[in-house]
Short mmCIF file of C-alpha atoms in Angstrom, two decimals:
data_model
loop_
_atom_site.label_atom_id
_atom_site.label_comp_id
_atom_site.label_asym_id
_atom_site.label_seq_id
_atom_site.Cartn_x
_atom_site.Cartn_y
_atom_site.Cartn_z
CA MET A 1047 -0.40 0.08 0.39
CA ARG A 1048 0.96 3.61 -0.88
CA THR A 1049 1.74 6.13 1.91
CA VAL A 1050 1.38 9.45 2.16
CA HIS A 1051 2.83 12.06 4.74
CA LEU A 1052 1.21 14.92 4.96
CA ILE A 1053 3.41 17.28 6.45
CA PHE A 1054 1.58 20.47 7.39
CA ASN A 1055 4.02 23.65 6.80
CA ALA A 1056 3.86 27.47 6.45
CA HIS A 1057 6.50 28.87 4.20
CA LEU A 1058 8.26 32.06 5.77
CA ASP A 1059 9.76 34.49 3.37
CA PRO A 1060 11.24 37.29 6.80
CA VAL A 1061 11.82 39.29 3.37
CA TRP A 1062 10.12 39.70 -0.08
CA LEU A 1063 7.04 41.64 -1.08
CA TRP A 1064 7.76 43.15 2.33
CA PRO A 1065 10.63 44.15 4.09
CA TRP A 1066 12.29 42.35 7.77
CA THR A 1067 9.83 44.03 10.24
CA ALA A 1068 7.25 42.57 8.17
CA GLY A 1069 8.28 38.81 8.14
CA VAL A 1070 8.47 39.32 12.04
CA ASP A 1071 5.43 39.86 12.58
CA GLU A 1072 4.25 36.65 10.15
CA THR A 1073 6.67 34.63 12.47
CA LEU A 1074 4.80 35.90 15.44
CA ASN A 1075 1.69 35.61 14.17
CA THR A 1076 1.97 31.91 12.41
CA CYS A 1077 3.70 30.25 15.28
CA ALA A 1078 0.77 31.50 17.55
CA SER A 1079 -1.87 29.41 15.47
CA MET A 1080 0.50 26.82 15.01
CA CYS A 1081 0.57 26.60 18.63
CA ASP A 1082 -3.09 26.63 18.54
CA PHE A 1083 -4.16 24.48 15.58
CA LEU A 1084 -1.91 21.87 17.62
CA ASP A 1085 -3.35 21.71 20.90
CA ARG A 1086 -7.49 21.97 19.11
CA HIS A 1087 -5.80 19.10 16.95
CA PRO A 1088 -3.47 16.26 19.27
CA GLU A 1089 -3.54 14.11 15.57
CA VAL A 1090 -1.88 16.45 13.90
CA ILE A 1091 2.14 17.62 12.87
CA PHE A 1092 3.80 20.83 12.79
CA THR A 1093 6.85 21.47 10.65
CA ARG A 1094 9.44 24.05 11.54
CA GLY A 1095 12.78 25.26 10.14
CA GLU A 1096 15.76 28.05 10.48
CA ALA A 1097 16.63 29.65 14.16
CA TRP A 1098 16.28 32.87 12.71
CA VAL A 1099 12.38 31.91 13.24
CA TYR A 1100 12.84 30.53 16.55
CA GLU A 1101 14.65 33.49 17.65
CA GLN A 1102 11.94 36.24 17.02
CA VAL A 1103 10.22 33.94 18.69
CA ARG A 1104 12.05 34.36 21.68
CA ARG A 1105 13.15 38.32 21.36
CA HIS A 1106 9.49 39.20 20.99
CA ASP A 1107 7.27 36.62 22.89
CA PRO A 1108 9.13 33.96 24.92
CA ALA A 1109 5.76 32.37 26.32
CA LEU A 1110 5.27 31.32 22.79
CA LEU A 1111 8.10 29.29 22.52
CA LYS A 1112 7.03 27.98 25.93
CA ARG A 1113 4.35 26.59 24.43
CA ILE A 1114 6.56 25.72 20.88
CA VAL A 1115 8.38 23.53 23.57
CA LYS A 1116 6.39 21.72 25.17
CA HIS A 1117 4.73 21.05 21.92
CA ILE A 1118 8.24 19.29 20.64
CA LYS A 1119 8.84 17.69 23.56
CA ALA A 1120 5.55 16.03 23.14
CA GLY A 1121 6.88 14.58 19.10
CA ARG A 1122 3.49 17.31 17.81
CA TRP A 1123 6.35 20.00 16.50
CA SER A 1124 9.49 19.31 14.23
CA VAL A 1125 11.99 20.88 13.20
CA VAL A 1126 13.55 20.56 10.51
CA GLY A 1127 16.60 22.68 8.74
CA GLY A 1128 18.35 23.84 11.47
CA TRP A 1129 20.79 26.97 9.42
CA TRP A 1130 19.71 29.88 10.03
CA ILE A 1131 17.87 31.20 7.08
CA GLN A 1132 16.69 29.15 4.18
CA PRO A 1133 19.27 30.63 2.29
CA ASP A 1134 20.86 31.45 -1.63
CA CYS A 1135 22.25 28.07 -2.21
CA ASN A 1136 24.17 29.40 -4.92
CA LEU A 1137 25.57 33.04 -3.51
CA PRO A 1138 27.21 32.27 -0.63
CA GLY A 1139 31.25 32.01 0.28
CA ALA A 1140 32.45 28.62 1.78
CA GLU A 1141 32.98 30.87 5.47
CA GLY A 1142 29.43 31.77 4.84
CA PHE A 1143 27.82 28.51 4.20
CA GLN A 1144 30.23 27.52 7.35
CA GLN A 1145 28.53 30.26 8.82
CA GLN A 1146 25.32 29.42 7.95
CA ILE A 1147 24.93 26.05 9.60
CA SER A 1148 27.08 26.75 12.52
CA LEU A 1149 25.17 29.84 14.49
CA GLY A 1150 21.22 27.51 13.73
CA ARG A 1151 23.17 24.56 14.90
CA ALA A 1152 24.99 26.69 18.38
CA TRP A 1153 20.85 28.57 18.81
CA PHE A 1154 19.56 24.66 18.21
CA GLU A 1155 21.35 23.02 20.88
CA LYS A 1156 21.03 25.87 23.54
CA HIS A 1157 17.75 27.11 23.33
CA LEU A 1158 16.41 24.07 22.42
CA GLY A 1159 18.66 20.67 23.35
CA VAL A 1160 18.24 19.51 19.72
CA PHE A 1161 20.14 19.58 16.30
CA PRO A 1162 17.30 18.80 13.38
CA LYS A 1163 19.38 16.07 10.94
CA ILE A 1164 17.29 17.17 8.30
CA GLY A 1165 18.43 19.53 5.77
CA TYR A 1166 15.67 21.97 4.55
CA ASN A 1167 14.98 24.47 1.87
CA VAL A 1168 12.77 24.43 -0.24
CA ASP A 1169 12.45 26.99 -2.67
CA SER A 1170 15.59 28.07 -2.38
CA PHE A 1171 16.62 27.98 -6.42
CA GLY A 1172 19.95 25.65 -6.93
CA HIS A 1173 21.65 24.06 -4.52
CA THR A 1174 25.62 23.50 -4.90
CA ALA A 1175 27.33 20.06 -5.28
CA ALA A 1176 29.25 21.84 -2.16
CA LEU A 1177 25.99 21.34 0.20
CA PRO A 1178 26.26 16.89 0.56
CA ASP A 1179 29.88 17.81 2.20
CA LEU A 1180 28.52 20.58 4.27
CA MET A 1181 25.55 18.55 5.78
CA THR A 1182 27.19 15.60 5.81
CA ALA A 1183 30.41 17.76 8.67
CA HIS A 1184 27.23 18.41 10.47
CA GLY A 1185 25.01 15.44 11.23
CA GLN A 1186 23.16 16.12 8.31
CA ARG A 1187 21.99 13.15 6.23
CA SER A 1188 18.92 13.85 4.57
CA TYR A 1189 17.48 16.43 2.97
CA VAL A 1190 14.24 18.59 1.25
CA PHE A 1191 14.10 20.92 -1.41
CA MET A 1192 11.90 21.63 -4.19
CA ARG A 1193 13.70 24.17 -7.29
CA PRO A 1194 14.72 22.88 -9.53
CA MET A 1195 11.14 21.21 -10.37
CA LYS A 1196 10.11 18.94 -12.55
CA ASN A 1197 10.36 21.26 -15.44
CA GLU A 1198 13.10 22.64 -14.85
CA ALA A 1199 16.17 19.83 -13.95
CA THR A 1200 15.08 15.82 -14.44
CA LEU A 1201 16.47 13.65 -12.19
CA PRO A 1202 15.89 9.66 -11.53
CA ALA A 1203 13.01 9.65 -9.10
CA ARG A 1204 11.27 11.49 -6.19
CA VAL A 1205 13.92 10.49 -3.99
CA PHE A 1206 17.34 9.41 -4.58
CA ARG A 1207 21.29 9.80 -2.92
CA TRP A 1208 22.51 13.17 -4.04
CA ARG A 1209 26.29 13.93 -3.46
CA GLY A 1210 28.40 16.35 -4.68
CA ARG A 1211 31.62 14.82 -6.39
CA PRO A 1212 32.78 11.84 -7.29
CA GLY A 1213 33.52 9.97 -3.76
CA GLY A 1214 31.87 12.01 -2.03
CA ALA A 1215 29.50 11.94 1.27
CA GLN A 1216 26.29 10.71 0.34
CA VAL A 1217 22.35 12.63 1.72
CA THR A 1218 19.40 10.80 1.18
CA THR A 1219 17.01 14.05 -0.60
CA PHE A 1220 13.60 14.36 -1.38
CA ARG A 1221 11.97 16.65 -4.40
CA ILE A 1222 8.89 18.39 -3.59
CA ALA A 1223 5.97 18.01 -6.65
CA ALA A 1224 3.59 20.18 -6.04
CA GLY A 1225 4.26 22.52 -4.63
CA TYR A 1226 5.40 23.05 -0.79
CA CYS A 1227 2.95 24.78 0.99
CA SER A 1228 -1.10 24.95 -0.87
CA ILE A 1229 -1.59 28.76 -0.98
CA GLN A 1230 -5.17 27.71 -3.20
CA PRO A 1231 -7.44 24.20 -1.58
CA PRO A 1232 -5.62 21.23 -2.15
CA THR A 1233 -6.67 19.16 -4.87
CA LEU A 1234 -6.39 14.89 -5.29
CA GLU A 1235 -3.91 16.15 -8.09
CA HIS A 1236 -1.58 17.50 -5.64
CA VAL A 1237 -1.55 15.23 -3.51
CA GLU A 1238 -0.79 12.02 -6.48
CA LEU A 1239 1.23 14.57 -7.98
CA SER A 1240 3.34 13.80 -4.83
CA LEU A 1241 3.12 9.59 -5.15
CA SER A 1242 4.73 10.13 -9.05
CA GLU A 1243 8.39 9.15 -9.64
CA LEU A 1244 8.61 7.12 -6.55
CA PRO A 1245 12.07 4.67 -7.02
CA PRO A 1246 10.90 1.11 -7.44
CA GLY A 1247 9.92 -0.84 -4.13
CA VAL A 1248 10.06 3.01 -2.31
CA ASP A 1249 6.57 3.76 -1.01
CA ASP A 1250 6.01 6.21 1.07
CA THR A 1251 5.97 10.02 -0.18
CA MET A 1252 5.56 13.35 1.17
CA CYS A 1253 2.60 15.76 0.33
CA PHE A 1254 3.50 19.13 1.84
CA LEU A 1255 -0.08 21.34 2.56
CA GLY A 1256 -0.53 24.46 4.90
CA VAL A 1257 -0.80 28.50 3.38
CA GLY A 1258 2.83 29.97 2.86
CA ASP A 1259 4.74 32.47 1.73
CA HIS A 1260 3.58 35.90 4.46
CA GLY A 1261 3.33 32.36 6.58
CA GLY A 1262 -0.21 30.69 7.82
CA GLY A 1263 -0.10 27.03 7.52
CA PRO A 1264 -2.73 24.51 8.22
CA TYR A 1265 -6.53 25.89 8.80
CA GLU A 1266 -9.46 24.07 9.74
CA ALA A 1267 -10.05 23.21 6.21
CA ILE A 1268 -7.27 22.01 4.55
CA LEU A 1269 -7.13 19.09 7.97
CA GLU A 1270 -11.36 18.55 6.72
CA TRP A 1271 -9.94 17.74 3.45
CA THR A 1272 -7.77 15.39 4.26
CA ARG A 1273 -9.43 13.40 6.87
CA GLN A 1274 -11.49 12.12 3.67
CA LEU A 1275 -8.64 11.42 1.73
CA PRO A 1276 -8.35 7.34 2.64
CA ASP A 1277 -12.47 7.61 0.77
CA LEU A 1278 -11.05 9.79 -1.86
CA MET A 1279 -8.52 7.45 -2.89
CA PRO A 1280 -8.67 4.22 -1.79
CA GLY A 1281 -5.81 2.08 -1.56
CA THR A 1282 -4.04 4.78 -0.24
CA ARG A 1283 -2.68 5.06 3.72
CA PHE A 1284 -2.79 8.83 4.86
CA ILE A 1285 -0.86 10.08 8.47
CA TYR A 1286 0.33 12.78 9.64
CA SER A 1287 3.49 12.93 9.55
CA SER A 1288 7.12 14.86 9.45
CA PRO A 1289 9.64 14.71 7.19
CA GLU A 1290 11.73 12.49 10.12
CA LYS A 1291 9.67 9.91 10.27
CA TYR A 1292 9.69 9.87 6.13
CA PHE A 1293 13.19 9.24 6.17
CA LYS A 1294 13.03 6.72 8.59
CA ALA A 1295 10.55 4.95 7.50
CA ILE A 1296 11.82 5.38 3.65
CA ALA A 1297 15.30 4.39 6.01
CA SER A 1298 15.63 0.57 4.70
CA HIS A 1299 15.68 1.81 0.90
CA ALA A 1300 18.50 4.35 0.98
CA LYS A 1301 21.31 2.08 -0.52
CA ARG A 1302 19.53 0.92 -3.13
CA LEU A 1303 18.14 4.73 -4.02
CA PRO A 1304 19.55 6.06 -7.69
CA LEU A 1305 22.16 8.87 -7.29
CA VAL A 1306 23.26 11.56 -8.66
CA THR A 1307 26.38 13.71 -8.81
CA GLY A 1308 26.74 17.56 -9.00
CA GLU A 1309 24.58 20.33 -8.86
CA LEU A 1310 20.52 20.77 -8.69
CA GLN A 1311 20.60 23.60 -10.34
CA MET A 1312 18.95 25.70 -11.27
CA HIS A 1313 15.37 28.28 -11.20
CA ALA A 1314 15.21 31.71 -11.49
CA ILE A 1315 18.40 32.09 -13.15
CA GLY A 1316 17.82 35.92 -14.59
CA CYS A 1317 17.21 37.34 -10.44
CA TYR A 1318 20.84 36.77 -9.83
CA SER A 1319 21.74 39.57 -12.04
CA VAL A 1320 19.55 41.83 -10.42
CA HIS A 1321 20.92 44.26 -7.08
CA ARG A 1322 24.41 44.22 -7.04
CA PRO A 1323 24.78 45.93 -4.01
CA VAL A 1324 23.25 43.48 -1.44
CA LYS A 1325 25.71 41.05 -3.96
CA LEU A 1326 28.93 42.47 -3.03
CA GLY A 1327 27.61 43.72 0.18
CA VAL A 1328 27.63 40.43 1.98
CA ARG A 1329 30.79 39.09 0.01
CA ARG A 1330 32.74 42.04 1.14
CA ALA A 1331 31.04 41.47 4.95
CA GLU A 1332 32.01 37.77 4.35
CA ASN A 1333 35.16 37.72 3.49
CA LEU A 1334 36.54 41.18 6.15
CA LEU A 1335 34.36 38.13 8.80
CA ALA A 1336 36.20 35.65 7.76
CA GLN A 1337 39.66 37.72 7.70
CA ALA A 1338 39.09 38.76 11.66
CA ARG A 1339 37.88 35.29 12.58
CA ARG A 1340 42.08 34.37 11.35
CA ALA A 1341 43.15 37.61 13.06
CA LEU A 1342 42.02 36.22 16.57
CA GLU A 1343 43.49 33.25 15.72
CA ILE A 1344 46.80 33.80 16.62
CA ALA A 1345 45.34 36.77 19.40
CA SER A 1346 45.22 36.13 22.87
CA PRO A 1347 41.96 33.93 24.45
CA ALA A 1348 41.04 37.32 26.12
CA GLU A 1349 40.68 39.08 22.85
CA ARG A 1350 38.67 36.86 21.11
CA ARG A 1351 36.21 36.25 23.95
CA ALA A 1352 35.79 39.72 23.77
CA ALA A 1353 35.34 40.37 19.99
CA GLN A 1354 33.04 37.30 20.17
CA PRO A 1355 29.62 39.03 20.64
CA ALA A 1356 29.79 41.86 18.51
CA LEU A 1357 31.81 39.31 15.32
CA GLN A 1358 28.36 36.71 15.55
CA GLN A 1359 25.95 39.31 15.79
CA ALA A 1360 27.73 40.39 12.10
CA TRP A 1361 27.32 37.12 10.86
CA GLU A 1362 23.72 36.84 11.93
CA GLN A 1363 23.35 39.62 10.31
CA VAL A 1364 24.57 38.15 7.00
CA CYS A 1365 23.76 35.16 7.25
CA PHE A 1366 19.78 36.60 7.85
CA ASN A 1367 21.18 38.58 3.81
CA HIS A 1368 21.63 34.79 2.60
CA PHE A 1369 17.94 34.39 2.25
CA HIS A 1370 16.93 33.10 -1.04
CA ASP A 1371 14.66 36.32 -1.92
CA THR A 1372 17.02 38.55 -0.59
CA LEU A 1373 20.92 38.13 -2.41
CA GLY A 1374 19.57 35.74 -5.02
CA GLY A 1375 17.81 39.19 -5.74
CA SER A 1376 13.85 38.66 -5.55
CA SER A 1377 12.49 41.69 -2.56
CA ILE A 1378 11.35 44.40 -3.42
CA LEU A 1379 13.14 47.67 -4.09
CA THR A 1380 11.71 48.26 -0.05
CA ALA A 1381 13.44 45.32 1.37
CA TYR A 1382 16.66 46.66 -0.05
CA ARG A 1383 17.79 49.05 1.68
CA PRO A 1384 17.39 47.95 5.58
CA ALA A 1385 19.58 44.44 3.85
CA GLU A 1386 22.45 46.79 2.54
CA ASP A 1387 21.93 48.73 6.09
CA GLN A 1388 22.95 45.38 8.11
CA LEU A 1389 25.98 44.41 5.70
CA GLY A 1390 27.41 47.66 6.12
CA GLY A 1391 27.25 46.89 9.52
CA ALA A 1392 28.73 43.45 9.88
CA ALA A 1393 30.95 44.72 7.88
CA ALA A 1394 32.46 48.13 10.06
CA ALA A 1395 31.83 45.56 12.65
CA ALA A 1396 34.57 43.17 10.93
CA GLU A 1397 36.76 45.56 10.42
CA THR A 1398 36.67 47.27 14.26
CA VAL A 1399 37.92 44.11 14.99
CA LEU A 1400 40.68 43.89 12.27
CA SER A 1401 41.61 47.18 13.73
CA GLU A 1402 41.78 46.36 17.04
CA THR A 1403 43.33 43.23 16.83
CA PHE A 1404 46.05 44.43 13.95
CA ARG A 1405 46.83 47.79 16.71
CA ARG A 1406 47.17 45.39 19.85
CA ARG A 1407 50.30 43.59 18.16
CA VAL A 1408 51.61 46.39 16.54
CA HIS A 1409 51.87 48.39 19.39
CA ALA A 1410 54.04 45.05 21.08
CA LEU A 1411 56.37 45.13 19.15
CA PRO A 1412 59.61 46.07 20.15
CA PRO A 1413 60.55 49.74 19.42
CA ASP A 1414 62.12 51.35 16.46
CA PRO A 1415 63.85 54.73 15.84
CA ARG A 1416 62.59 55.06 12.03
CA GLN A 1417 59.37 54.86 11.03
CA ARG A 1418 57.82 52.19 10.57
CA PHE A 1419 55.98 50.19 8.25
CA VAL A 1420 53.53 46.96 9.09
CA PHE A 1421 51.46 44.56 6.80
CA ALA A 1422 49.03 41.36 8.24
CA ASN A 1423 47.84 39.38 5.99
CA TYR A 1424 44.54 37.46 7.89
CA SER A 1425 43.44 36.06 4.15
CA GLY A 1426 43.80 32.59 3.91
CA GLU A 1427 46.80 32.68 1.08
CA SER A 1428 49.66 34.10 0.29
CA PHE A 1429 50.46 37.52 -0.78
CA ALA A 1430 53.32 38.49 -3.44
CA GLY A 1431 52.28 42.06 -5.36
CA TRP A 1432 52.66 44.97 -5.38
CA ALA A 1433 51.45 47.34 -1.96
CA GLU A 1434 50.77 51.40 -1.53
CA HIS A 1435 51.09 53.68 0.94
CA GLU A 1436 50.50 57.60 1.39
CA PRO A 1437 51.85 58.62 4.36
CA TRP A 1438 51.35 61.73 5.73
CA LEU A 1439 54.33 64.57 5.69
CA GLU A 1440 52.70 67.17 7.91
CA TRP A 1441 52.85 69.55 4.83
CA SER A 1442 56.41 69.00 3.05
CA THR A 1443 56.78 66.76 -0.05
CA TRP A 1444 59.23 63.68 -0.17
CA GLN A 1445 62.19 64.29 -0.32
CA PRO A 1446 65.20 62.90 -3.46
CA ASP A 1447 67.07 61.29 -0.09
CA TRP A 1448 64.37 59.02 1.81
CA CYS A 1449 63.80 55.76 0.31
CA LEU A 1450 62.50 52.63 1.64
CA LEU A 1451 63.83 49.79 4.00
CA ASP A 1452 63.32 46.50 4.56
CA GLU A 1453 64.02 44.94 8.60
CA ARG A 1454 67.28 44.18 7.39
CA GLY A 1455 68.30 47.14 6.20
CA ARG A 1456 67.80 46.86 2.28
CA ILE A 1457 66.50 49.58 -0.23
CA VAL A 1458 63.15 48.78 -1.25
CA PRO A 1459 62.06 49.63 -4.78
CA HIS A 1460 59.46 51.92 -5.16
CA GLN A 1461 57.80 54.57 -6.87
CA LEU A 1462 55.80 57.32 -6.81
CA VAL A 1463 52.14 57.17 -7.76
CA GLU A 1464 49.39 60.34 -7.60
CA ALA A 1465 48.00 60.02 -3.91
CA GLU A 1466 44.23 59.76 -3.41
CA PRO A 1467 43.27 63.31 -2.16
CA LEU A 1468 44.40 66.31 -5.45
CA MET A 1469 46.91 68.41 -2.69
CA PRO A 1470 50.37 69.56 -3.94
CA ASP A 1471 51.93 68.66 -0.85
CA ALA A 1472 49.97 64.58 -1.03
CA VAL A 1473 52.17 62.14 -2.39
CA ARG A 1474 51.70 57.99 -2.46
CA LEU A 1475 54.82 55.17 -2.27
CA LEU A 1476 53.73 52.23 -4.57
CA PHE A 1477 56.50 48.83 -4.16
CA PRO A 1478 56.76 45.19 -4.05
CA LEU A 1479 55.76 43.23 -0.67
CA LYS A 1480 55.48 39.78 -0.20
CA VAL A 1481 54.04 38.34 3.04
CA ALA A 1482 53.08 35.25 3.98
CA ALA A 1483 48.95 33.90 5.00
CA GLY A 1484 48.84 34.99 8.52
CA GLU A 1485 52.05 36.64 8.94
CA VAL A 1486 52.24 40.24 10.51
CA ALA A 1487 55.51 41.26 8.82
#
């Protein structure tokens, strides 16, 4: 007998056709409505992911979080995903993806005592081949997605094994059929599509129900409709379930599922050319925060502890703006103004940590009778190229007998080039420089 796992959920876009502040409202309203729904109907289960969502509840309505925790402990509220937000799964850098998962994991383990074993990005526009290795490193060996859909990419089955590279880690992956939510009243076709393309031997599938995008979730009419399904589709078993229960049900088939290697691409291709400032802002903030982390690796434990709160808050802002409609480029213009502000704040926080950490290191150097240049390479690669510096000469000009010396007293070739401020006494020095990764020279 075929079994349909009915997944009651509410997709929450915290930013899309509305600003992030409206996303906070939809989060609180949806979670409160779902707690009421579960209180009325003890047979159903609700599915919800993303640490950012739960953090908004914790900040704004602690009593509501207690109600959610009670339902989680009773097995009525399924926690999936476990990342900070459902990000765009193409554009974040390696450090950004690591933070996306580790920040979410830290939140769930601290506040709920659990970390979901199921990756869950149902609306992201494509999925980089790096994800299977990243997820399995955090103990996530199952994945749920919807895009690319059937008309956008051909896959061997609805559920399959996915790896990013030959020999790489594998995750059991499910592609949602008709939609991750049911904004219009559901139909039998919606259910029948979920039963299509199942691999041989697998008789279980997932069907997602509930109003989504701007929140909502299942409501009384949807529940009543599902109660009639056994009569409408004889020979099919329907259970109120969760992704966790589904993957347990098919666990014995996992090794025999079809194998897919590489990226899962792609939906909404044109949006990736939209709103360049946020794409650049995310990458700049990611890179600065990565440099700050490397700078702190050689700092004192006290310095690392002092910088941690600022860096965590900055990463939370960056990871929030990884959201697939924000970074992907499909949100309204007014939603991007606060995104640019948030990313600018994250970059500024990283620059502050870099500046303070670097200067403490410089001030600890032994004194030198000459004016000294100190360079730090906090990137992950060695640097060999040209450096520029504009010394302040107190309204005088560069003298012909002045020169640059290295730490051994040898002359460093240099050239005078036009300075940024077009002042008659300003000067910029151009000279070759080599600094190994992590070195302060």
